[in-house]
Coordinates of N, CA and C in Angstrom, one line a residue:
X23 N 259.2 39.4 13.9 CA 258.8 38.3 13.0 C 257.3 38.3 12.8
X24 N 256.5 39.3 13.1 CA 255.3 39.5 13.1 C 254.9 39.8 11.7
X25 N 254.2 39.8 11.0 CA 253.5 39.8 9.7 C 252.8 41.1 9.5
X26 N 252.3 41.4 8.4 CA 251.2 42.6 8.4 C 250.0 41.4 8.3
X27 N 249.3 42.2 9.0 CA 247.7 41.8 9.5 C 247.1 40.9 8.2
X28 N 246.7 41.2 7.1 CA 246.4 40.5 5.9 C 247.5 39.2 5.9
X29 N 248.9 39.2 6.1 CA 249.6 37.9 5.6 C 249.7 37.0 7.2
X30 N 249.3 37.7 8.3 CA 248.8 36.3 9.4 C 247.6 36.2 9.1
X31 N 247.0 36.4 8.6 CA 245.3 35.8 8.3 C 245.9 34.8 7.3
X32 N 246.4 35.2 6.0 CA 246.8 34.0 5.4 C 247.6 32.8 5.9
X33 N 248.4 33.2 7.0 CA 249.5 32.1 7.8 C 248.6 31.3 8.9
X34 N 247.3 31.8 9.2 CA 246.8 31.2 10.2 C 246.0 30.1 9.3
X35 N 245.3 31.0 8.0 CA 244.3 30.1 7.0 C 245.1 28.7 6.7
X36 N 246.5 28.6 6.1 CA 247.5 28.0 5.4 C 247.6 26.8 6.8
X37 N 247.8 27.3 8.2 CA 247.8 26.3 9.2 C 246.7 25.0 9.2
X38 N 245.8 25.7 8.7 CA 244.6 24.5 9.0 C 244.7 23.2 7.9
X39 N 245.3 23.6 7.1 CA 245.5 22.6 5.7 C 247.2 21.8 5.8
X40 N 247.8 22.6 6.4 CA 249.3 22.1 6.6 C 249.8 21.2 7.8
X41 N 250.4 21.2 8.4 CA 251.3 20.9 9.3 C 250.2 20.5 10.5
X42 N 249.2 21.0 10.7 CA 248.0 20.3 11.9 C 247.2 19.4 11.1
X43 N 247.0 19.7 9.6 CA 246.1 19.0 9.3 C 247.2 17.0 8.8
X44 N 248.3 17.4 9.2 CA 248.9 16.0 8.6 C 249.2 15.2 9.6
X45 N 249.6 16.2 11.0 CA 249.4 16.0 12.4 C 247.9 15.2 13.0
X46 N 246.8 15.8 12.0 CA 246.1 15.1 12.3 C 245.5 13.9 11.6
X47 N 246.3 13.7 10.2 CA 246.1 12.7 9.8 C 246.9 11.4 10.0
X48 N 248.1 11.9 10.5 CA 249.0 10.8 11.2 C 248.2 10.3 12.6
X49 N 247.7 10.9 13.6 CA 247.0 10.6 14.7 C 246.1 9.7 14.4
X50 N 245.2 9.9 13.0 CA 243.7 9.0 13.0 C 244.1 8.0 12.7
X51 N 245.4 7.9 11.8 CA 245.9 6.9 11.6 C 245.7 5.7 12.1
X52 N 246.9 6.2 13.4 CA 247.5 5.6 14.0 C 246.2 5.4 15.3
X53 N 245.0 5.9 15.0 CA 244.4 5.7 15.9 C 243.8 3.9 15.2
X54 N 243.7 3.8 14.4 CA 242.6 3.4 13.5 C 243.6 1.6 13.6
X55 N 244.9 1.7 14.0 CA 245.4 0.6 13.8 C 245.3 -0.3 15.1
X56 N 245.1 -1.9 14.5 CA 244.7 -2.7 15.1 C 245.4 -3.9 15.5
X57 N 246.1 -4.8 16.8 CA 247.2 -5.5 16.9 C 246.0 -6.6 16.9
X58 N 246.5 -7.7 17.0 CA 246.2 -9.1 17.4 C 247.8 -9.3 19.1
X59 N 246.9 -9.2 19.6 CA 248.0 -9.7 21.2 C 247.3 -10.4 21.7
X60 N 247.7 -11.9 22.2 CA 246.9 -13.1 23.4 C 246.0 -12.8 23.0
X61 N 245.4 -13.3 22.0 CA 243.9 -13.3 21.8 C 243.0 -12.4 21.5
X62 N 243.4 -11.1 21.9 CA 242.6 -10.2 21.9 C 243.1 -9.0 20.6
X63 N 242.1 -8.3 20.5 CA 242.4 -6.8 19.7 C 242.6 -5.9 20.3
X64 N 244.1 -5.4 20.0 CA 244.2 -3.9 20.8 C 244.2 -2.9 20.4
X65 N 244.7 -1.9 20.3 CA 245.1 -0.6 19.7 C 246.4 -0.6 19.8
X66 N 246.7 0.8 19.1 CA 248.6 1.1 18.7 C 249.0 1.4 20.5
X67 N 248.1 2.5 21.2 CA 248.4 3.0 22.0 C 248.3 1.6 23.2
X68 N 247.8 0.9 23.4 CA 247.6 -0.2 23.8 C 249.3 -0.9 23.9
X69 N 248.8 -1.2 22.8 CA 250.6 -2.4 22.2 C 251.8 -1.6 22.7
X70 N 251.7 -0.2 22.7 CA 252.9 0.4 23.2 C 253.2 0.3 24.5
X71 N 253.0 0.3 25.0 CA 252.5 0.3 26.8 C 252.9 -1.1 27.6
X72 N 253.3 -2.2 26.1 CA 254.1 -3.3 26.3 C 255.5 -3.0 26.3
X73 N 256.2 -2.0 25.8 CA 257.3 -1.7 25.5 C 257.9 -1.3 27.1
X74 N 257.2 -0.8 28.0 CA 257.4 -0.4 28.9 C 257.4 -1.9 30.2
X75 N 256.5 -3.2 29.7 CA 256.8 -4.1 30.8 C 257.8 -4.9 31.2
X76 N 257.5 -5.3 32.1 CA 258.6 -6.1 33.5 C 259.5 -7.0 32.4
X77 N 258.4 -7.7 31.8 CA 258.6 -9.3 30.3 C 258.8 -8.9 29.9
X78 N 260.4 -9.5 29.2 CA 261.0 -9.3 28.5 C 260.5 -9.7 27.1
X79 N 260.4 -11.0 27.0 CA 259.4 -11.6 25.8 C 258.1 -10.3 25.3
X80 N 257.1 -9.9 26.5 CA 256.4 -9.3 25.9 C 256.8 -7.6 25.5
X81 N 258.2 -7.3 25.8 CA 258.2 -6.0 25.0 C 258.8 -6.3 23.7
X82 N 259.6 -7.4 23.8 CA 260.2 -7.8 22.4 C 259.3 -8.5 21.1
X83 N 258.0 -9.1 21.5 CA 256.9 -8.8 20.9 C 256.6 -7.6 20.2
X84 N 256.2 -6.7 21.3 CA 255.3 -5.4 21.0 C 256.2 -4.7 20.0
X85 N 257.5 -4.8 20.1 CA 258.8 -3.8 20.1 C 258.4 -4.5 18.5
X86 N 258.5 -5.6 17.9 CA 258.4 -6.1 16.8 C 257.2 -5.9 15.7
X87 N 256.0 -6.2 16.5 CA 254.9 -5.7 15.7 C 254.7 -4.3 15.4
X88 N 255.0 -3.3 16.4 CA 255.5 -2.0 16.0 C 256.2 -1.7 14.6
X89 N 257.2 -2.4 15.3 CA 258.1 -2.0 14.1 C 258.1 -2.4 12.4
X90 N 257.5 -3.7 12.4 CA 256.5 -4.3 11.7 C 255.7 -3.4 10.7
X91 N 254.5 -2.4 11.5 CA 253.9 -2.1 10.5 C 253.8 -0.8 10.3
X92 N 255.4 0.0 11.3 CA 256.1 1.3 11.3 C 256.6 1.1 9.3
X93 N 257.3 0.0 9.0 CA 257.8 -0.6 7.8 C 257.0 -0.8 6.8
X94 N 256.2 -1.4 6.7 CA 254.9 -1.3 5.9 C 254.1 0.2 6.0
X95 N 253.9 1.3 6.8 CA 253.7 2.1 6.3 C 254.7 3.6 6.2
X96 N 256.0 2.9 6.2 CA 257.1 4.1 6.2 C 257.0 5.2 5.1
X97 N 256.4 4.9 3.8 CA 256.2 5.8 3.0 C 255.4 7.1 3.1
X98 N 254.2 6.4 4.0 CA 253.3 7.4 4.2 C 253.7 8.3 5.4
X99 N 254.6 7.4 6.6 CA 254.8 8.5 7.5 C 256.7 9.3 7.1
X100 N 257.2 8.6 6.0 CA 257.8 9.8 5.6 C 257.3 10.7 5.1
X101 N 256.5 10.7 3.7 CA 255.7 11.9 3.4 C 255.1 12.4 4.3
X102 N 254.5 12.2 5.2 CA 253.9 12.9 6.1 C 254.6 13.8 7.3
X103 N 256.2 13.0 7.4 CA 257.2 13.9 7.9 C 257.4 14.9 7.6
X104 N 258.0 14.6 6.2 CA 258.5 15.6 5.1 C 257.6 16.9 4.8
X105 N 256.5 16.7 4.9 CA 255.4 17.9 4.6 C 255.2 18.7 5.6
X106 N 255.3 18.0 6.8 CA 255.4 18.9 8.1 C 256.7 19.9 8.2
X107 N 257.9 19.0 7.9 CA 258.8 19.8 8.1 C 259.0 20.9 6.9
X108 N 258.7 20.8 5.9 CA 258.8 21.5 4.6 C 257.9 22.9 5.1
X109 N 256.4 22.8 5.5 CA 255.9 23.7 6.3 C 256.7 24.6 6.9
X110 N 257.1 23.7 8.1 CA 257.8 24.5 9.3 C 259.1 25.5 8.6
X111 N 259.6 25.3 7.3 CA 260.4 25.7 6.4 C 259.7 27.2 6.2
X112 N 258.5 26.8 5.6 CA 258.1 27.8 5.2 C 257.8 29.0 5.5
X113 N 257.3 28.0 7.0 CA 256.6 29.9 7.9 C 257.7 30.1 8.5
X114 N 259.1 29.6 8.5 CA 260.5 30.2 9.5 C 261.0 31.1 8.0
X115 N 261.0 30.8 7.0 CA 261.2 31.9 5.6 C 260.5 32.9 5.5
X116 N 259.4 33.0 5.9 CA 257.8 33.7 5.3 C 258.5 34.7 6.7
X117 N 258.6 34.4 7.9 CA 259.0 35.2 8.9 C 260.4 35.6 9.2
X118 N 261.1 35.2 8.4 CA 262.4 35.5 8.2 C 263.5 35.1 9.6
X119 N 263.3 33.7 10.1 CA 264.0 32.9 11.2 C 265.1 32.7 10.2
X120 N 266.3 32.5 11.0 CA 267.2 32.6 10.0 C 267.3 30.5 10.2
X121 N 267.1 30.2 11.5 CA 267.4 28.9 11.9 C 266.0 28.2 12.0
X122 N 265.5 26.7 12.1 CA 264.6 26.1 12.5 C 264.1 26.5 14.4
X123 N 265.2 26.3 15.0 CA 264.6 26.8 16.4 C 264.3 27.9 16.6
X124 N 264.7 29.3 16.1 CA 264.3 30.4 16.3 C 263.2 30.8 17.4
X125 N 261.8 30.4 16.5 CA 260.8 30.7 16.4 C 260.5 30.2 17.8
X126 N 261.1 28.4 17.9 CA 260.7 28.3 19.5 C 261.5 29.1 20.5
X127 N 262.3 29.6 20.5 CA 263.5 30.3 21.7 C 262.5 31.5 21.9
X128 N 262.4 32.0 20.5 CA 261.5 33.3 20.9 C 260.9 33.3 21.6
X129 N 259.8 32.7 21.3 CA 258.4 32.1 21.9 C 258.4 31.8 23.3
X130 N 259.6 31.3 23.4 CA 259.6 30.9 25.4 C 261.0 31.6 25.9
X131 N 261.3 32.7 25.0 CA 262.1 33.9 25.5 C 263.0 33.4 26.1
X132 N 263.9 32.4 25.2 CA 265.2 31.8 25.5 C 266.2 32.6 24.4
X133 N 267.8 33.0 25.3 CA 268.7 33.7 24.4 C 268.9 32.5 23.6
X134 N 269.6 32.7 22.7 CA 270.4 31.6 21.9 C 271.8 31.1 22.0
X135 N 272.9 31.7 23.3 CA 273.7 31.4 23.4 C 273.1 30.5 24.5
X136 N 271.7 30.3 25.3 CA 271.5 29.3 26.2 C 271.6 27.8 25.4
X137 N 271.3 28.1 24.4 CA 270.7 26.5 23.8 C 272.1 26.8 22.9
X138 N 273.2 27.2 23.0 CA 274.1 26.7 22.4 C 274.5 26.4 23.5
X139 N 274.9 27.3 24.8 CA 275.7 26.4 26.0 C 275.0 24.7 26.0
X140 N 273.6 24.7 26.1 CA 272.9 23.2 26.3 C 273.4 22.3 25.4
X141 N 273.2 22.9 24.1 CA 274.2 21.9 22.8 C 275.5 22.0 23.0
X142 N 276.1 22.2 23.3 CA 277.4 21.9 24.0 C 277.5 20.8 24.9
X143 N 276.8 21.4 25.9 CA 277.0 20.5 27.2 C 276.3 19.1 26.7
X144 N 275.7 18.7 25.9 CA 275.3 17.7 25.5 C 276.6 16.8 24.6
X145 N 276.7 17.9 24.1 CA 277.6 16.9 22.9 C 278.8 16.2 23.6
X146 N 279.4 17.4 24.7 CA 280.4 16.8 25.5 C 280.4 15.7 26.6
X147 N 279.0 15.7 26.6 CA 279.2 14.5 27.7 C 277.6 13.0 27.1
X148 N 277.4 13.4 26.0 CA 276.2 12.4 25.5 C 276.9 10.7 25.7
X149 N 278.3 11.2 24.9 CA 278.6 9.6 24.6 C 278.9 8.8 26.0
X150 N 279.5 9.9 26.6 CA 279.8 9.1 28.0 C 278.7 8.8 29.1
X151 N 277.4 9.4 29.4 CA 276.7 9.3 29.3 C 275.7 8.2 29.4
X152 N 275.7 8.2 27.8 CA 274.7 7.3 27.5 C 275.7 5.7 27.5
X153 N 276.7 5.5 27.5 CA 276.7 4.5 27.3 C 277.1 3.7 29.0
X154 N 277.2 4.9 29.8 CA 277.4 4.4 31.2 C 275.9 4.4 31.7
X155 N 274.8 4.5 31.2 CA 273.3 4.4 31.5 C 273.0 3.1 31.0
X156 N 273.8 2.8 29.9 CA 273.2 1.5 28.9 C 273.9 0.1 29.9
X157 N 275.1 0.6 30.5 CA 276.2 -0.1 30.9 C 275.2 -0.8 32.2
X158 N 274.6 0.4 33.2 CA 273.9 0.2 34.2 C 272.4 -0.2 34.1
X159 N 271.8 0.1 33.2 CA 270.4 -0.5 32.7 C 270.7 -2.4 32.7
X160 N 272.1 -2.8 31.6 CA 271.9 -3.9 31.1 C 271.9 -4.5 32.4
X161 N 273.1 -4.2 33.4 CA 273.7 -4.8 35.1 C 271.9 -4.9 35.7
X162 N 271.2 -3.8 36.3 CA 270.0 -4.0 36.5 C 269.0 -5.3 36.3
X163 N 269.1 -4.8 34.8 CA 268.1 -6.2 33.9 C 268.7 -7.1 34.4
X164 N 270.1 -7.8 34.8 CA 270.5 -8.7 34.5 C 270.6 -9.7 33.4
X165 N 271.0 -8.5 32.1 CA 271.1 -9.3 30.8 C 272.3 -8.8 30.8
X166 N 272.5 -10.0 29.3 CA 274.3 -10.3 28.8 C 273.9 -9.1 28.0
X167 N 273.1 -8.6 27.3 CA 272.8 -7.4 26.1 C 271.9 -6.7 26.3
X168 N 272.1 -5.6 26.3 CA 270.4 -4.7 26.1 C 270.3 -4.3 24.9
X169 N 269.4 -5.1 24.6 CA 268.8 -4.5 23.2 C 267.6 -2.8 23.1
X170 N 267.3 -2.8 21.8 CA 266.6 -1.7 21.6 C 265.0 -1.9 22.0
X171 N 264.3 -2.7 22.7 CA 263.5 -3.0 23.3 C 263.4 -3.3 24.9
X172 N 264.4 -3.6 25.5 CA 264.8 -2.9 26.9 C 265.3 -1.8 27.2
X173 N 265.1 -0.5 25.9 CA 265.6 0.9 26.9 C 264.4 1.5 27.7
X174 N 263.6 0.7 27.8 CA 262.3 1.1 28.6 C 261.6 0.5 29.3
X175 N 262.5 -0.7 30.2 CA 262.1 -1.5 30.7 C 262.1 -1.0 31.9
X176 N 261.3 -1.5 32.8 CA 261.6 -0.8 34.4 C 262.4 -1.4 34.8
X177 N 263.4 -0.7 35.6 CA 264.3 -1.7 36.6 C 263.6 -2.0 38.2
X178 N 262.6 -1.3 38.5 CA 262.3 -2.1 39.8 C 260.6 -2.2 39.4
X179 N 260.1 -3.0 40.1 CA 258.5 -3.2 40.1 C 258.2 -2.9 41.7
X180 N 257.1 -2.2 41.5 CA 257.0 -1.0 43.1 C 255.1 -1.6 43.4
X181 N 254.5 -1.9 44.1 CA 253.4 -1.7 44.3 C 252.5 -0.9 45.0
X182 N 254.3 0.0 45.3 CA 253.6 1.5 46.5 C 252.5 1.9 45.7
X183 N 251.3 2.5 46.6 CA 250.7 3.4 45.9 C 250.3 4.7 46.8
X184 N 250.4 5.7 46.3 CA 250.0 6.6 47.1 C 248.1 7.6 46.9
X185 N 248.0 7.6 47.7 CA 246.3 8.0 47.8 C 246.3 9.9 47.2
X186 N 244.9 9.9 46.9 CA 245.4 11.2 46.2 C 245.4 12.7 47.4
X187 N 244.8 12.3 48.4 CA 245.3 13.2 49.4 C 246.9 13.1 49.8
X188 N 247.0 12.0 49.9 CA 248.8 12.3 50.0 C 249.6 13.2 49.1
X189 N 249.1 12.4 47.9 CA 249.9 13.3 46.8 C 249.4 14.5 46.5
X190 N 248.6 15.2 46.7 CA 248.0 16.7 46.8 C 248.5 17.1 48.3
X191 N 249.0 16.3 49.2 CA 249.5 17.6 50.5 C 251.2 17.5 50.0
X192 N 251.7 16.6 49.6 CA 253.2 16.9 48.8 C 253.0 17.5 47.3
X193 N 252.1 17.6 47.1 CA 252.6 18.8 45.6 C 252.2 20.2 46.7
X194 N 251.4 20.2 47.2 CA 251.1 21.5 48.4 C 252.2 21.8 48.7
X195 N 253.1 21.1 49.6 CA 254.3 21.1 50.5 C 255.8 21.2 49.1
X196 N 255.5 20.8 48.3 CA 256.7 21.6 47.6 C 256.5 22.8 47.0
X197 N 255.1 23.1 46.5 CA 255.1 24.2 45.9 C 255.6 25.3 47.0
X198 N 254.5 25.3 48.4 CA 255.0 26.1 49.2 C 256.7 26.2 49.7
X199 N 257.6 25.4 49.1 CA 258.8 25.3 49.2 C 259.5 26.7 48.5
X200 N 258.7 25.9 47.0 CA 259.2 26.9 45.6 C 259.0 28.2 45.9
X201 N 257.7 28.1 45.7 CA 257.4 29.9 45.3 C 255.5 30.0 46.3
X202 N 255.4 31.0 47.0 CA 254.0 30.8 47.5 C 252.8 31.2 46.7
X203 N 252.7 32.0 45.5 CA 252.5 32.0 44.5 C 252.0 30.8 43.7
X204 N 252.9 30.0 43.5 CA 252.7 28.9 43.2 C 251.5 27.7 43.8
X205 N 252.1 27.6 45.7 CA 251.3 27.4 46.0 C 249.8 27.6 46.8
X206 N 249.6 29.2 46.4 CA 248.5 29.6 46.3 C 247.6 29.5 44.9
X207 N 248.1 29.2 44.0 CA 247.5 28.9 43.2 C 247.1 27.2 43.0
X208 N 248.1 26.9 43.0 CA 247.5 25.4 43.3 C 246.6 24.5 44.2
X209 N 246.8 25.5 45.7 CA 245.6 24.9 46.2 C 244.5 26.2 46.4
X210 N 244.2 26.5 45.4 CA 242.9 27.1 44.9 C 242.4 26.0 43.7
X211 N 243.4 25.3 42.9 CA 243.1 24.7 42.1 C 242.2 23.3 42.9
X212 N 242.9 22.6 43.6 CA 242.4 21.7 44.5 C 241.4 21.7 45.5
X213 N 241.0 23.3 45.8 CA 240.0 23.6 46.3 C 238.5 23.6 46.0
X214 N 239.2 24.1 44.2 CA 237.5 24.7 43.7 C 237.9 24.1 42.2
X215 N 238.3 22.8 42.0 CA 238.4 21.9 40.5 C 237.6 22.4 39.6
X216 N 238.4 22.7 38.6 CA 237.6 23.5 37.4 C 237.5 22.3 36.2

């Protein structure tokens, strides 16, 4: 799926104006947008981070102003969808992928009967699944309903904290579990921080 030398110079040129460049205009975006919460001004990435708290009130807020001004600018981040993926169209044609995943399987040297076994094993067991997760989330919360703003609620609040020598002698202690490789490299990492 490799190119002659002249048409990856063009496919690398064509990258900078396509698909990173919309990538990066959806990021500035979304960098650039601004909430009103309790008084204060936050950011997108800010307001999200509500989605995740204990308060229920306050993710169903967040969950709302989100979605709020997801709706007011849906036009632009479908076009901006659409051009991405129209791209990704292009250079899987231009390289002759016959499917959209191709290119990634290749790339991280996955067969394709793996990610069909995986889509399988998904499809067969998603519905039961998820709705025995949703079943156990709502029991947790202790709500009558979970809504679409508690799939990301914590179910416990923990105050443990662990020190960063702790957690560097257990990433130590598992790597050397895994592979020593692994953790020879890692505590070289921890040794001499790059």
């Amino acid at each position: 799926h490799v190119l002659a030398e002249n048409q990856e110079v063009i496919m690398i040129r064509k990258s900078l104006t396509s698909k990173s460049a919309f990538v990066k205009l959806y990021d500035f975006i979304q960098s650039k947008r601004k909430y009103k919460w309790e008084g204060k001004t936050i950011t997108e990435a800010e307001l999200e981070s509500f989605l995740l708290n204990s308060d229920r009130k306050k993710r169903k807020k967040a969950f709302y102003l989100l979605n709020r001004r997801m709706l007011k600018d849906k036009g632009l981040i479908v076009f901006i969808y659409n051009t991405i993926l129209q791209d990704k169209k292009i250079d899987d044609q231009t390289r002759n992928y016959a499917k959209p995943w191709d290119s990634k399987l290749e790339s991280e040297e996955i067969p394709n009967d793996v990610l069909d076994a995986l889509v399988e094993c998904v499809r067969n067991s998603y519905m039961q699944t998820s709705q025995r997760y949703n079943i156990l989330k709502t029991k947790m919360l202790n709500l009558k309903k979970l809504r679409v703003y508690d799939k990301m609620a914590p179910v416990a609040v923990s105050n443990y904290e662990v020190s960063y020598v702790q957690s560097k002698e257990w990433v130590l202690e598992a790597f050397s579990k895994f592979d020593q490789e692994f953790y020879r490299l890692a505590k070289k990492m921890f040794d001499n921080p790059w």
